[in-house]
mmCIF file of C-alpha atoms in Angstrom:
data_model
loop_
_atom_site.group_PDB
_atom_site.id
_atom_site.type_symbol
_atom_site.label_atom_id
_atom_site.label_comp_id
_atom_site.label_asym_id
_atom_site.label_seq_id
_atom_site.Cartn_x
_atom_site.Cartn_y
_atom_site.Cartn_z
ATOM 1 C CA MET A 1 -51.138 120.967 39.872
ATOM 2 C CA ASN A 2 -49.717 122.691 36.799
ATOM 3 C CA THR A 3 -46.487 123.214 38.915
ATOM 4 C CA ILE A 4 -45.759 119.426 39.634
ATOM 5 C CA ARG A 5 -46.839 118.382 35.691
ATOM 6 C CA ARG A 6 -44.325 121.045 34.593
ATOM 7 C CA ILE A 7 -41.698 119.933 37.094
ATOM 8 C CA LEU A 8 -42.213 116.090 36.336
ATOM 9 C CA LEU A 9 -42.326 117.335 32.433
ATOM 10 C CA SER A 10 -38.802 119.268 32.883
ATOM 11 C CA ALA A 11 -37.389 116.137 34.358
ATOM 12 C CA VAL A 12 -38.701 114.007 31.900
ATOM 13 C CA GLY A 13 -37.215 116.277 29.371
ATOM 14 C CA VAL A 14 -33.801 116.557 31.014
ATOM 15 C CA LEU A 15 -33.459 112.472 31.136
ATOM 16 C CA THR A 16 -34.327 112.156 27.904
ATOM 17 C CA LEU A 17 -31.819 114.638 26.614
ATOM 18 C CA GLY A 18 -28.984 113.004 28.750
ATOM 19 C CA GLY A 19 -29.765 109.541 27.677
ATOM 20 C CA ALA A 20 -29.395 111.128 23.620
ATOM 21 C CA GLY A 21 -26.317 112.388 24.353
ATOM 22 C CA THR A 22 -24.940 109.237 25.919
ATOM 23 C CA ALA A 23 -26.716 107.241 22.790
ATOM 24 C CA LEU A 24 -24.866 109.757 20.253
ATOM 25 C CA ALA A 25 -21.291 109.317 21.955
ATOM 26 C CA HIS A 26 -21.682 105.664 22.069
ATOM 27 C CA HIS A 27 -22.177 105.702 18.457
ATOM 28 C CA SER A 28 -19.425 107.394 17.238
ATOM 29 C CA VAL A 29 -17.094 105.931 14.509
ATOM 30 C CA ALA A 30 -14.301 108.363 15.694
ATOM 31 C CA ALA A 31 -11.750 105.477 16.399
ATOM 32 C CA PHE A 32 -11.807 104.153 12.939
ATOM 33 C CA ASP A 33 -10.148 105.536 9.745
ATOM 34 C CA THR A 34 -12.952 105.621 7.448
ATOM 35 C CA GLY A 35 -10.840 106.895 4.798
ATOM 36 C CA LYS A 36 -9.292 103.421 4.461
ATOM 37 C CA VAL A 37 -10.764 100.348 3.575
ATOM 38 C CA ILE A 38 -9.487 96.971 3.948
ATOM 39 C CA LYS A 39 -10.709 93.960 2.274
ATOM 40 C CA ILE A 40 -10.431 90.851 3.810
ATOM 41 C CA ASP A 41 -11.208 87.362 2.223
ATOM 42 C CA GLY A 42 -11.897 84.721 4.998
ATOM 43 C CA THR A 43 -13.826 82.384 6.789
ATOM 44 C CA ILE A 44 -16.261 83.766 9.398
ATOM 45 C CA THR A 45 -15.654 82.366 13.065
ATOM 46 C CA GLN A 46 -18.550 84.332 14.951
ATOM 47 C CA PHE A 47 -21.258 86.545 14.038
ATOM 48 C CA ARG A 48 -23.278 87.925 16.822
ATOM 49 C CA TRP A 49 -26.870 89.536 16.449
ATOM 50 C CA ILE A 50 -27.036 91.610 19.331
ATOM 51 C CA ASN A 51 -27.770 95.152 20.567
ATOM 52 C CA PRO A 52 -26.408 97.604 20.625
ATOM 53 C CA HIS A 53 -24.423 96.550 18.190
ATOM 54 C CA ALA A 54 -23.956 93.190 15.712
ATOM 55 C CA SER A 55 -20.451 91.940 15.241
ATOM 56 C CA ILE A 56 -18.635 89.679 13.304
ATOM 57 C CA LYS A 57 -15.263 87.996 13.671
ATOM 58 C CA ILE A 58 -13.845 86.615 10.575
ATOM 59 C CA ASP A 59 -10.057 85.269 9.976
ATOM 60 C CA GLY A 60 -8.518 85.662 6.407
ATOM 61 C CA LYS A 61 -6.211 87.438 4.149
ATOM 62 C CA ALA A 62 -6.211 90.780 4.005
ATOM 63 C CA THR A 63 -5.427 93.555 1.829
ATOM 64 C CA GLY A 64 -5.271 97.368 1.767
ATOM 65 C CA PRO A 65 -3.370 99.715 3.605
ATOM 66 C CA GLY A 66 -2.119 98.653 6.510
ATOM 67 C CA ALA A 67 -3.771 95.290 6.437
ATOM 68 C CA GLN A 68 -2.585 92.571 8.401
ATOM 69 C CA ASP A 69 -3.972 89.229 7.647
ATOM 70 C CA GLY A 70 -5.722 86.844 10.477
ATOM 71 C CA LEU A 71 -8.390 87.195 13.004
ATOM 72 C CA TRP A 72 -10.405 90.496 12.510
ATOM 73 C CA THR A 73 -13.365 92.025 14.913
ATOM 74 C CA VAL A 74 -15.843 93.726 13.119
ATOM 75 C CA GLU A 75 -18.005 96.071 14.765
ATOM 76 C CA MET A 76 -21.443 96.884 13.033
ATOM 77 C CA THR A 77 -24.511 98.850 14.012
ATOM 78 C CA ALA A 78 -27.404 97.738 15.756
ATOM 79 C CA PRO A 79 -29.802 95.128 14.118
ATOM 80 C CA ASN A 80 -32.878 97.278 13.489
ATOM 81 C CA VAL A 81 -30.698 99.379 11.386
ATOM 82 C CA LEU A 82 -28.898 96.411 9.652
ATOM 83 C CA ILE A 83 -32.503 94.820 8.819
ATOM 84 C CA ASN A 84 -33.200 97.907 6.895
ATOM 85 C CA GLU A 85 -29.997 97.600 4.822
ATOM 86 C CA GLY A 86 -31.220 93.791 4.210
ATOM 87 C CA TRP A 87 -29.295 91.987 6.984
ATOM 88 C CA THR A 88 -30.924 88.722 8.709
ATOM 89 C CA ARG A 89 -29.935 87.300 11.858
ATOM 90 C CA THR A 90 -28.861 84.086 9.574
ATOM 91 C CA ALA A 91 -27.351 86.093 6.815
ATOM 92 C CA LEU A 92 -23.627 84.646 8.271
ATOM 93 C CA GLN A 93 -23.097 81.421 9.788
ATOM 94 C CA ALA A 94 -19.610 80.270 11.554
ATOM 95 C CA GLY A 95 -17.651 78.648 8.549
ATOM 96 C CA ASP A 96 -19.332 80.875 6.010
ATOM 97 C CA HIS A 97 -16.473 82.206 3.410
ATOM 98 C CA VAL A 98 -17.006 86.071 2.595
ATOM 99 C CA THR A 99 -15.283 89.222 1.274
ATOM 100 C CA LEU A 100 -15.835 91.941 3.835
ATOM 101 C CA TYR A 101 -14.860 95.274 3.653
ATOM 102 C CA VAL A 102 -13.777 97.234 6.743
ATOM 103 C CA ASN A 103 -12.424 99.984 8.119
ATOM 104 C CA PRO A 104 -9.441 99.667 10.511
ATOM 105 C CA LEU A 105 -8.722 101.495 13.881
ATOM 106 C CA LYS A 106 -6.952 104.904 13.221
ATOM 107 C CA ASN A 107 -4.495 103.250 15.871
ATOM 108 C CA ALA A 108 -3.782 99.812 14.959
ATOM 109 C CA ILE A 109 -3.615 97.750 18.290
ATOM 110 C CA THR A 110 -4.249 94.148 18.930
ATOM 111 C CA LEU A 111 -7.474 93.435 20.874
ATOM 112 C CA LYS A 112 -7.375 91.174 23.775
ATOM 113 C CA ASP A 113 -8.366 87.648 21.824
ATOM 114 C CA GLY A 114 -5.428 88.698 19.340
ATOM 115 C CA SER A 115 -7.661 90.283 16.335
ATOM 116 C CA GLN A 116 -7.755 93.607 14.813
ATOM 117 C CA GLY A 117 -10.261 96.040 15.459
ATOM 118 C CA SER A 118 -12.396 97.276 12.622
ATOM 119 C CA LEU A 119 -15.877 98.803 11.307
ATOM 120 C CA TYR A 120 -17.863 97.151 9.034
ATOM 121 C CA VAL A 121 -18.275 99.013 5.548
ATOM 122 C CA GLY A 122 -19.822 95.849 3.053
ATOM 123 C CA VAL A 123 -19.747 92.186 2.302
ATOM 124 C CA VAL A 124 -19.898 89.714 -0.395
ATOM 125 C CA LEU A 125 -21.669 86.943 1.057
ATOM 126 C CA ALA A 126 -21.245 83.126 0.154
ATOM 127 C CA ASP A 127 -24.007 83.124 -2.121
ATOM 128 C CA GLY A 128 -22.260 86.457 -3.871
ATOM 129 C CA LYS A 129 -25.150 88.838 -2.266
ATOM 130 C CA THR A 130 -23.793 91.989 -1.489
ATOM 131 C CA LEU A 131 -24.679 94.364 1.518
ATOM 132 C CA GLY A 132 -23.393 97.501 2.463
ATOM 133 C CA ARG A 133 -20.334 99.075 0.257
ATOM 134 C CA VAL A 134 -18.385 96.703 -1.563
ATOM 135 C CA ASP A 135 -16.723 99.141 -4.374
ATOM 136 C CA GLY A 136 -13.638 100.025 -1.917
ATOM 137 C CA LYS A 137 -14.896 103.626 -0.729
ATOM 138 C CA GLY A 138 -15.253 104.271 2.929
ATOM 139 C CA ALA A 139 -18.192 103.438 5.775
ATOM 140 C CA GLY A 140 -20.079 106.923 4.541
ATOM 141 C CA THR A 141 -23.521 105.750 4.627
ATOM 142 C CA ASN A 142 -23.328 102.575 6.813
ATOM 143 C CA ARG A 143 -23.879 104.469 10.091
#
């Protein structure tokens, strides 16, 4: 009986460690230039409060290194992490005018929908409330 129990516990351990490695690799920010911050003043076109990552689409005027005006897709972290930073599923609505701070992709490409890809750093909401970093510095603690 002890042998079967040890085998089962070992199998669970291997599966758990294997899943953790996949999860850690999935949540990498290596594709983004966390040393550059782009400021986008614009209008929210979509806010998705879903796992494994929430996301934002914003259309606006962008300033900063390599910034391009237009549509941006902004990857965020998981909703359960965002809640701890003050986010709610209704924090953004399509049509809201906000100022969003993002890290651009290291190798800027245009995504299939015509947007530029980026990583969330911070936001000044329509009501003036701030979430994340809005000081122009990189992502840092937002992961």
